[in-house]
């Protein structure tokens, strides 16, 4: 690739096992000749007053400029007076949709072998408004806020995604039988967008029923779109079906075409620095970033190498029942490339 | 049993398959010599202004007096200007806790064979406040309300239940990392009650993580207590683990010692009147009612007969893959008594 084709992407290696699994991504990308130059940024040691958090303004500027980034696990530092790193990123970069492709990994046995769905979560409002107050002693209220703008935006993204990825169905998840106005508005927006995509089947599923169906027969679902809290719950439920957060890719979509891919598991301080961490979630997240960049061939090739390595079973990290180190597992993936 | 020992219990057969499965309960109870006299009440054809719903005042009075009842599925009639039947019952009878024992049925195969937990749901507040408004066009709000009184009440019930049933652990499910004040108050109340039960292990689990753990390894849980919406979601998720709402008992606990057991599945109008319905959920709910009445021997005997009939597999209704009629399945249970 000539220099002019090189894409600059922000990399937050994160805390704990973050640097090791980020190293794995860099190695795999290098081996696959992915034309990406990483711009690394670290979580700061002091609160940056411009972000009210340990994330520096410069690191956020880097994502704003590059429009694409990858983020490892970040431990939220203890203490008051600052915002959680995840919430800061969502707010400052206006990351309005969290997208998680969730599929059974061939050869890695769980109770389910037929999961192949995408959860798309509204990421900015709902129960996450931060507005809470005590009315009288012993009575507290939280405000859930649903707006037409954010609901349309995430619905648009879901249908656009479904179409672009050859998916057939979008299910809007809600509790509008109880929250008729808020979840009702969310559904209304989904219906409006659905009208513009006659080739995609649209359905509405109540969240309690959705969870029951997911554990009974996840193959019933294709693309799911939902307000913030339901998305938080259902995306983790789905991750559980295929083995956990260590295997689940995630990507956040922001205004202006920003895509920030991320591993959603923890920073696992107990095994940090020991070359034991499983880089799969970060690697597969990096793959979603490549797809966002329309580098389909690279994405396909790397994803296949990851899945084949896991399927073969010879090289697996301890969390998947194997005894490989992070670097040996990474090398096995490179050998598959 | 002498007449003076006869317990009067309210029975709402409900709609659709309700009367058939209620008949099954009556038959089984009669065969097992359960000293209960049923007082049957039906959903009205007109809205009763005193309840604002199709439930009559008299039927509610019956539960208030008898303090114990059993309810089949009720289809919520279409149209505006009245309240849902379930919500009316909860409100009018102050049914503050919904209790669902959820266990794998021996011999009935699902993806899980090791489920044995109890979900206890706060049933009166949270997102179910009914308070919603539009702020400006395109922006709507719902109020989630958590009170100290209702949180303490359901926590007390959960720990009391755990102790009475020889359970070892109570997990409070929450999202207090986001809703620090509302879910925070709920947790604070649970902690206060936990102090009084040093013999019971108390833990707090974030709802997204809880759902992931439930689908990966439900055996990790024992008794779960949670605010209304999380309880709605998690109790149905758990029902899915063991085969669905057709197999899950449920009982609502109200102020003043009221217990209203209920089948939580639908009224299945498509198979109504055809002698095809599975009465298991209503039967097992009736068993929870017997336990509430401290008729432990009868409860044990009837539950064993139901579980053994299903385990044997010779008589099963169509939803469980068999071809028995409701009455044949019921007869098989009676033969096991
Ligand atoms: C850590 C927490 C604030 C966060 C959330 O609830 O959104 C997490 O669960 C997630 O899904 O990213
Ligand atoms: C029908 C609906 C109002 C109800 C609820 O959300 O509580 C149902 O899902 C339940 O769990 O009883």
Short mmCIF file of C-alpha atoms in Angstrom, two decimals, chain B residues 57-335:
data_model
loop_
_atom_site.label_atom_id
_atom_site.label_comp_id
_atom_site.label_asym_id
_atom_site.label_seq_id
_atom_site.Cartn_x
_atom_site.Cartn_y
_atom_site.Cartn_z
CA UNK B 57 -65.30 -5.61 43.03
CA UNK B 58 -66.87 -8.80 44.40
CA UNK B 59 -64.12 -10.99 42.96
CA UNK B 60 -61.46 -8.82 44.59
CA UNK B 61 -63.39 -8.87 47.86
CA UNK B 62 -63.35 -12.64 47.67
CA UNK B 63 -59.53 -12.72 47.61
CA UNK B 64 -59.35 -10.10 50.35
CA UNK B 65 -61.56 -12.24 52.59
CA UNK B 66 -60.16 -15.67 51.76
CA UNK B 67 -56.60 -14.34 51.63
CA UNK B 68 -55.73 -17.08 49.22
CA UNK B 69 -56.55 -17.64 45.58
CA UNK B 70 -55.58 -19.19 42.28
CA UNK B 71 -55.78 -17.45 38.94
CA UNK B 72 -55.74 -18.83 35.41
CA UNK B 73 -54.69 -16.83 32.36
CA UNK B 74 -56.70 -13.70 31.68
CA UNK B 75 -56.82 -12.13 28.26
CA UNK B 76 -56.78 -8.36 28.61
CA UNK B 77 -59.86 -7.18 26.70
CA UNK B 78 -59.09 -4.79 23.88
CA UNK B 79 -60.18 -1.18 24.05
CA UNK B 80 -59.32 1.88 26.07
CA UNK B 81 -60.59 3.25 29.32
CA UNK B 82 -59.74 0.38 31.61
CA UNK B 83 -56.77 -1.10 33.36
CA UNK B 84 -55.04 -4.36 32.54
CA UNK B 85 -56.36 -7.20 34.67
CA UNK B 86 -52.94 -8.17 36.01
CA UNK B 87 -52.10 -4.62 36.97
CA UNK B 88 -55.52 -4.18 38.60
CA UNK B 89 -55.00 -7.25 40.73
CA UNK B 90 -51.53 -6.11 41.79
CA UNK B 91 -52.75 -2.64 42.66
CA UNK B 92 -56.06 -3.43 44.34
CA UNK B 93 -54.72 -6.35 46.37
CA UNK B 94 -51.35 -4.71 47.00
CA UNK B 95 -49.56 -7.77 45.66
CA UNK B 96 -46.08 -6.59 46.48
CA UNK B 97 -43.99 -9.63 45.64
CA UNK B 98 -44.07 -12.04 42.74
CA UNK B 99 -42.40 -15.32 43.65
CA UNK B 100 -41.41 -17.86 41.04
CA UNK B 101 -39.69 -21.11 41.94
CA UNK B 102 -37.88 -22.18 38.80
CA UNK B 103 -36.35 -25.63 38.57
CA UNK B 104 -35.44 -28.09 35.84
CA UNK B 105 -38.15 -30.73 35.49
CA UNK B 106 -36.60 -34.21 35.75
CA UNK B 107 -36.94 -36.00 32.45
CA UNK B 108 -37.97 -32.95 30.48
CA UNK B 109 -34.91 -32.04 28.48
CA UNK B 110 -33.91 -28.43 27.79
CA UNK B 111 -30.41 -27.03 27.33
CA UNK B 112 -30.18 -26.80 31.13
CA UNK B 113 -30.62 -29.55 33.69
CA UNK B 114 -29.35 -27.79 36.78
CA UNK B 115 -31.73 -24.91 37.36
CA UNK B 116 -33.02 -24.54 40.90
CA UNK B 117 -33.65 -20.96 41.85
CA UNK B 118 -36.35 -18.59 43.04
CA UNK B 119 -36.99 -15.16 41.56
CA UNK B 120 -38.64 -12.63 43.86
CA UNK B 121 -39.82 -9.53 42.08
CA UNK B 122 -40.95 -6.25 43.61
CA UNK B 123 -44.36 -5.92 42.04
CA UNK B 124 -45.70 -2.44 42.70
CA UNK B 125 -43.33 0.33 41.65
CA UNK B 126 -40.15 1.06 39.65
CA UNK B 127 -40.79 1.61 35.95
CA UNK B 128 -44.40 0.52 36.49
CA UNK B 129 -45.33 3.87 38.07
CA UNK B 130 -47.49 4.80 35.10
CA UNK B 131 -46.05 8.32 35.26
CA UNK B 132 -45.00 9.45 31.81
CA UNK B 133 -45.15 12.75 30.03
CA UNK B 134 -44.04 14.54 26.92
CA UNK B 135 -41.69 17.40 27.80
CA UNK B 136 -41.43 19.03 24.40
CA UNK B 137 -42.37 17.50 21.09
CA UNK B 138 -40.18 14.48 20.50
CA UNK B 139 -38.94 14.19 24.08
CA UNK B 140 -40.75 11.92 26.52
CA UNK B 141 -39.98 10.90 30.07
CA UNK B 142 -40.98 8.00 32.30
CA UNK B 143 -40.56 8.11 36.03
CA UNK B 144 -39.05 5.16 37.81
CA UNK B 145 -39.92 5.29 41.49
CA UNK B 146 -38.20 3.33 44.21
CA UNK B 147 -39.35 3.65 47.81
CA UNK B 148 -37.76 2.56 51.00
CA UNK B 149 -41.01 1.01 52.15
CA UNK B 150 -41.55 -1.25 49.12
CA UNK B 151 -37.88 -2.18 48.88
CA UNK B 152 -37.67 -3.19 52.54
CA UNK B 153 -40.92 -5.13 52.22
CA UNK B 154 -39.79 -7.23 49.29
CA UNK B 155 -36.29 -7.70 50.77
CA UNK B 156 -37.86 -8.89 54.04
CA UNK B 157 -39.99 -11.31 52.10
CA UNK B 158 -37.00 -12.64 50.14
CA UNK B 159 -34.89 -13.30 53.23
CA UNK B 160 -37.85 -14.73 55.12
CA UNK B 161 -38.54 -17.02 52.17
CA UNK B 162 -34.89 -18.06 51.87
CA UNK B 163 -34.74 -18.97 55.54
CA UNK B 164 -38.08 -20.79 55.59
CA UNK B 165 -37.11 -22.84 52.54
CA UNK B 166 -33.58 -23.70 53.62
CA UNK B 167 -31.98 -21.56 50.93
CA UNK B 168 -28.45 -20.30 51.44
CA UNK B 169 -28.01 -17.22 49.36
CA UNK B 170 -29.90 -14.09 48.33
CA UNK B 171 -28.67 -12.08 45.33
CA UNK B 172 -29.97 -8.56 44.88
CA UNK B 173 -30.10 -7.64 41.18
CA UNK B 174 -29.59 -3.99 40.25
CA UNK B 175 -28.10 -1.37 37.97
CA UNK B 176 -26.90 0.93 40.71
CA UNK B 177 -23.73 1.74 38.76
CA UNK B 178 -26.03 3.79 36.53
CA UNK B 179 -29.09 4.45 38.70
CA UNK B 180 -27.20 5.25 41.87
CA UNK B 181 -30.10 6.81 43.71
CA UNK B 182 -33.04 4.55 42.80
CA UNK B 183 -31.32 1.19 42.55
CA UNK B 184 -28.95 2.43 45.23
CA UNK B 185 -31.88 2.78 47.63
CA UNK B 186 -33.08 -0.70 46.71
CA UNK B 187 -29.64 -2.13 47.54
CA UNK B 188 -29.43 -0.15 50.76
CA UNK B 189 -32.70 -1.72 51.92
CA UNK B 190 -31.54 -5.20 50.94
CA UNK B 191 -28.33 -4.69 52.93
CA UNK B 192 -30.28 -3.57 55.99
CA UNK B 193 -32.41 -6.70 55.88
CA UNK B 194 -29.40 -8.92 55.13
CA UNK B 195 -27.85 -7.80 58.43
CA UNK B 196 -30.69 -9.52 60.24
CA UNK B 197 -30.03 -12.83 58.49
CA UNK B 198 -26.34 -13.57 59.14
CA UNK B 199 -26.87 -17.24 58.23
CA UNK B 200 -27.81 -16.27 54.67
CA UNK B 201 -25.13 -15.18 52.23
CA UNK B 202 -25.95 -11.87 50.59
CA UNK B 203 -24.52 -10.62 47.30
CA UNK B 204 -25.26 -7.92 44.73
CA UNK B 205 -25.16 -8.59 41.01
CA UNK B 206 -25.51 -6.07 38.20
CA UNK B 207 -28.41 -7.03 35.94
CA UNK B 208 -26.44 -7.32 32.69
CA UNK B 209 -23.89 -9.55 34.35
CA UNK B 210 -26.66 -11.51 36.05
CA UNK B 211 -28.28 -12.33 32.70
CA UNK B 212 -24.97 -13.45 31.28
CA UNK B 213 -24.29 -15.66 34.29
CA UNK B 214 -27.83 -17.09 34.19
CA UNK B 215 -27.45 -18.33 30.62
CA UNK B 216 -23.93 -19.61 31.22
CA UNK B 217 -24.43 -21.26 34.59
CA UNK B 218 -27.79 -20.87 36.32
CA UNK B 219 -26.62 -23.15 39.13
CA UNK B 220 -24.72 -20.12 40.45
CA UNK B 221 -27.97 -18.65 41.74
CA UNK B 222 -30.26 -19.47 44.63
CA UNK B 223 -32.76 -16.72 45.60
CA UNK B 224 -32.83 -13.53 43.49
CA UNK B 225 -34.59 -10.38 44.64
CA UNK B 226 -35.04 -7.35 42.41
CA UNK B 227 -37.00 -4.26 41.45
CA UNK B 228 -40.07 -4.62 39.24
CA UNK B 229 -38.71 -4.35 35.68
CA UNK B 230 -35.62 -6.49 36.29
CA UNK B 231 -37.89 -9.06 37.90
CA UNK B 232 -40.18 -9.02 34.89
CA UNK B 233 -37.23 -9.67 32.59
CA UNK B 234 -35.31 -12.17 34.70
CA UNK B 235 -38.29 -14.25 35.75
CA UNK B 236 -39.19 -14.84 32.11
CA UNK B 237 -35.57 -15.50 31.16
CA UNK B 238 -35.44 -18.15 33.91
CA UNK B 239 -38.71 -19.67 32.74
CA UNK B 240 -37.08 -20.02 29.32
CA UNK B 241 -34.21 -22.01 30.83
CA UNK B 242 -36.52 -24.77 32.03
CA UNK B 243 -38.91 -24.87 29.08
CA UNK B 244 -41.19 -21.84 29.22
CA UNK B 245 -44.12 -20.27 31.00
CA UNK B 246 -46.20 -23.44 30.59
CA UNK B 247 -44.07 -25.11 33.25
CA UNK B 248 -43.41 -22.26 35.66
CA UNK B 249 -45.35 -21.71 38.87
CA UNK B 250 -45.92 -18.23 40.19
CA UNK B 251 -47.39 -16.79 43.35
CA UNK B 252 -48.11 -13.19 44.33
CA UNK B 253 -47.81 -12.13 47.93
CA UNK B 254 -49.92 -9.24 49.17
CA UNK B 255 -50.24 -7.14 52.29
CA UNK B 256 -52.08 -8.85 55.13
CA UNK B 257 -50.91 -12.32 54.17
CA UNK B 258 -52.69 -12.59 50.83
CA UNK B 259 -51.32 -15.18 48.39
CA UNK B 260 -52.62 -15.25 44.84
CA UNK B 261 -51.04 -18.06 42.83
CA UNK B 262 -51.24 -17.82 39.05
CA UNK B 263 -50.31 -19.38 35.75
CA UNK B 264 -48.32 -16.70 33.94
CA UNK B 265 -48.73 -18.11 30.45
CA UNK B 266 -51.31 -16.86 27.95
CA UNK B 267 -54.89 -17.97 27.47
CA UNK B 268 -54.07 -19.77 24.17
CA UNK B 269 -57.42 -19.09 22.48
CA UNK B 270 -56.38 -21.24 19.49
CA UNK B 271 -56.53 -24.47 21.51
CA UNK B 272 -59.18 -23.40 24.03
CA UNK B 273 -61.97 -25.91 24.63
CA UNK B 274 -60.12 -28.68 22.79
CA UNK B 275 -58.82 -30.59 25.80
CA UNK B 276 -55.25 -30.00 24.61
CA UNK B 277 -53.93 -27.52 27.18
CA UNK B 278 -51.07 -28.25 29.56
CA UNK B 279 -52.23 -27.60 33.14
CA UNK B 280 -48.72 -27.91 34.65
CA UNK B 281 -48.08 -24.22 35.38
CA UNK B 282 -51.45 -23.79 37.10
CA UNK B 283 -51.03 -27.06 39.00
CA UNK B 284 -47.54 -26.13 40.22
CA UNK B 285 -48.84 -22.67 41.11
CA UNK B 286 -51.60 -24.31 43.13
CA UNK B 287 -48.83 -26.23 44.91
CA UNK B 288 -47.12 -22.95 45.89
CA UNK B 289 -50.50 -21.91 47.31
CA UNK B 290 -50.60 -25.07 49.42
CA UNK B 291 -47.13 -24.37 50.74
CA UNK B 292 -48.20 -20.86 51.63
CA UNK B 293 -51.09 -22.44 53.57
CA UNK B 294 -48.52 -24.67 55.29
CA UNK B 295 -50.16 -27.78 53.84
CA UNK B 296 -46.67 -29.15 53.19
CA UNK B 297 -47.61 -32.83 52.93
CA UNK B 298 -50.30 -32.22 50.34
CA UNK B 299 -48.00 -29.88 48.45
CA UNK B 300 -45.19 -32.42 48.39
CA UNK B 301 -47.45 -35.28 47.32
CA UNK B 302 -49.09 -33.35 44.51
CA UNK B 303 -45.82 -31.86 43.24
CA UNK B 304 -44.22 -35.34 43.19
CA UNK B 305 -47.18 -36.73 41.25
CA UNK B 306 -46.93 -33.94 38.65
CA UNK B 307 -43.15 -34.22 38.27
CA UNK B 308 -43.23 -38.01 38.13
CA UNK B 309 -45.91 -37.99 35.45
CA UNK B 310 -43.84 -35.63 33.32
CA UNK B 311 -40.61 -37.54 34.02
CA UNK B 312 -42.17 -40.85 33.03
CA UNK B 313 -43.02 -39.27 29.71
CA UNK B 314 -45.93 -41.58 28.85
CA UNK B 315 -48.54 -38.88 29.30
CA UNK B 316 -47.53 -35.48 28.05
CA UNK B 317 -49.48 -32.73 26.36
CA UNK B 318 -48.60 -31.56 22.85
CA UNK B 319 -46.53 -28.56 23.98
CA UNK B 320 -44.16 -31.02 25.69
CA UNK B 321 -43.94 -33.21 22.62
CA UNK B 322 -46.61 -35.71 23.69
CA UNK B 323 -50.13 -36.38 22.48
CA UNK B 324 -52.11 -36.63 25.70
CA UNK B 325 -55.25 -34.66 26.34
CA UNK B 326 -55.55 -32.38 29.36
CA UNK B 327 -57.83 -34.89 31.04
CA UNK B 328 -55.59 -37.92 30.37
CA UNK B 329 -52.57 -36.07 31.70
CA UNK B 330 -54.61 -35.07 34.74
CA UNK B 331 -55.74 -38.65 35.25
CA UNK B 332 -52.13 -39.86 35.06
CA UNK B 333 -51.24 -37.39 37.83
CA UNK B 334 -54.14 -38.64 39.94
CA UNK B 335 -52.94 -42.22 39.40
#
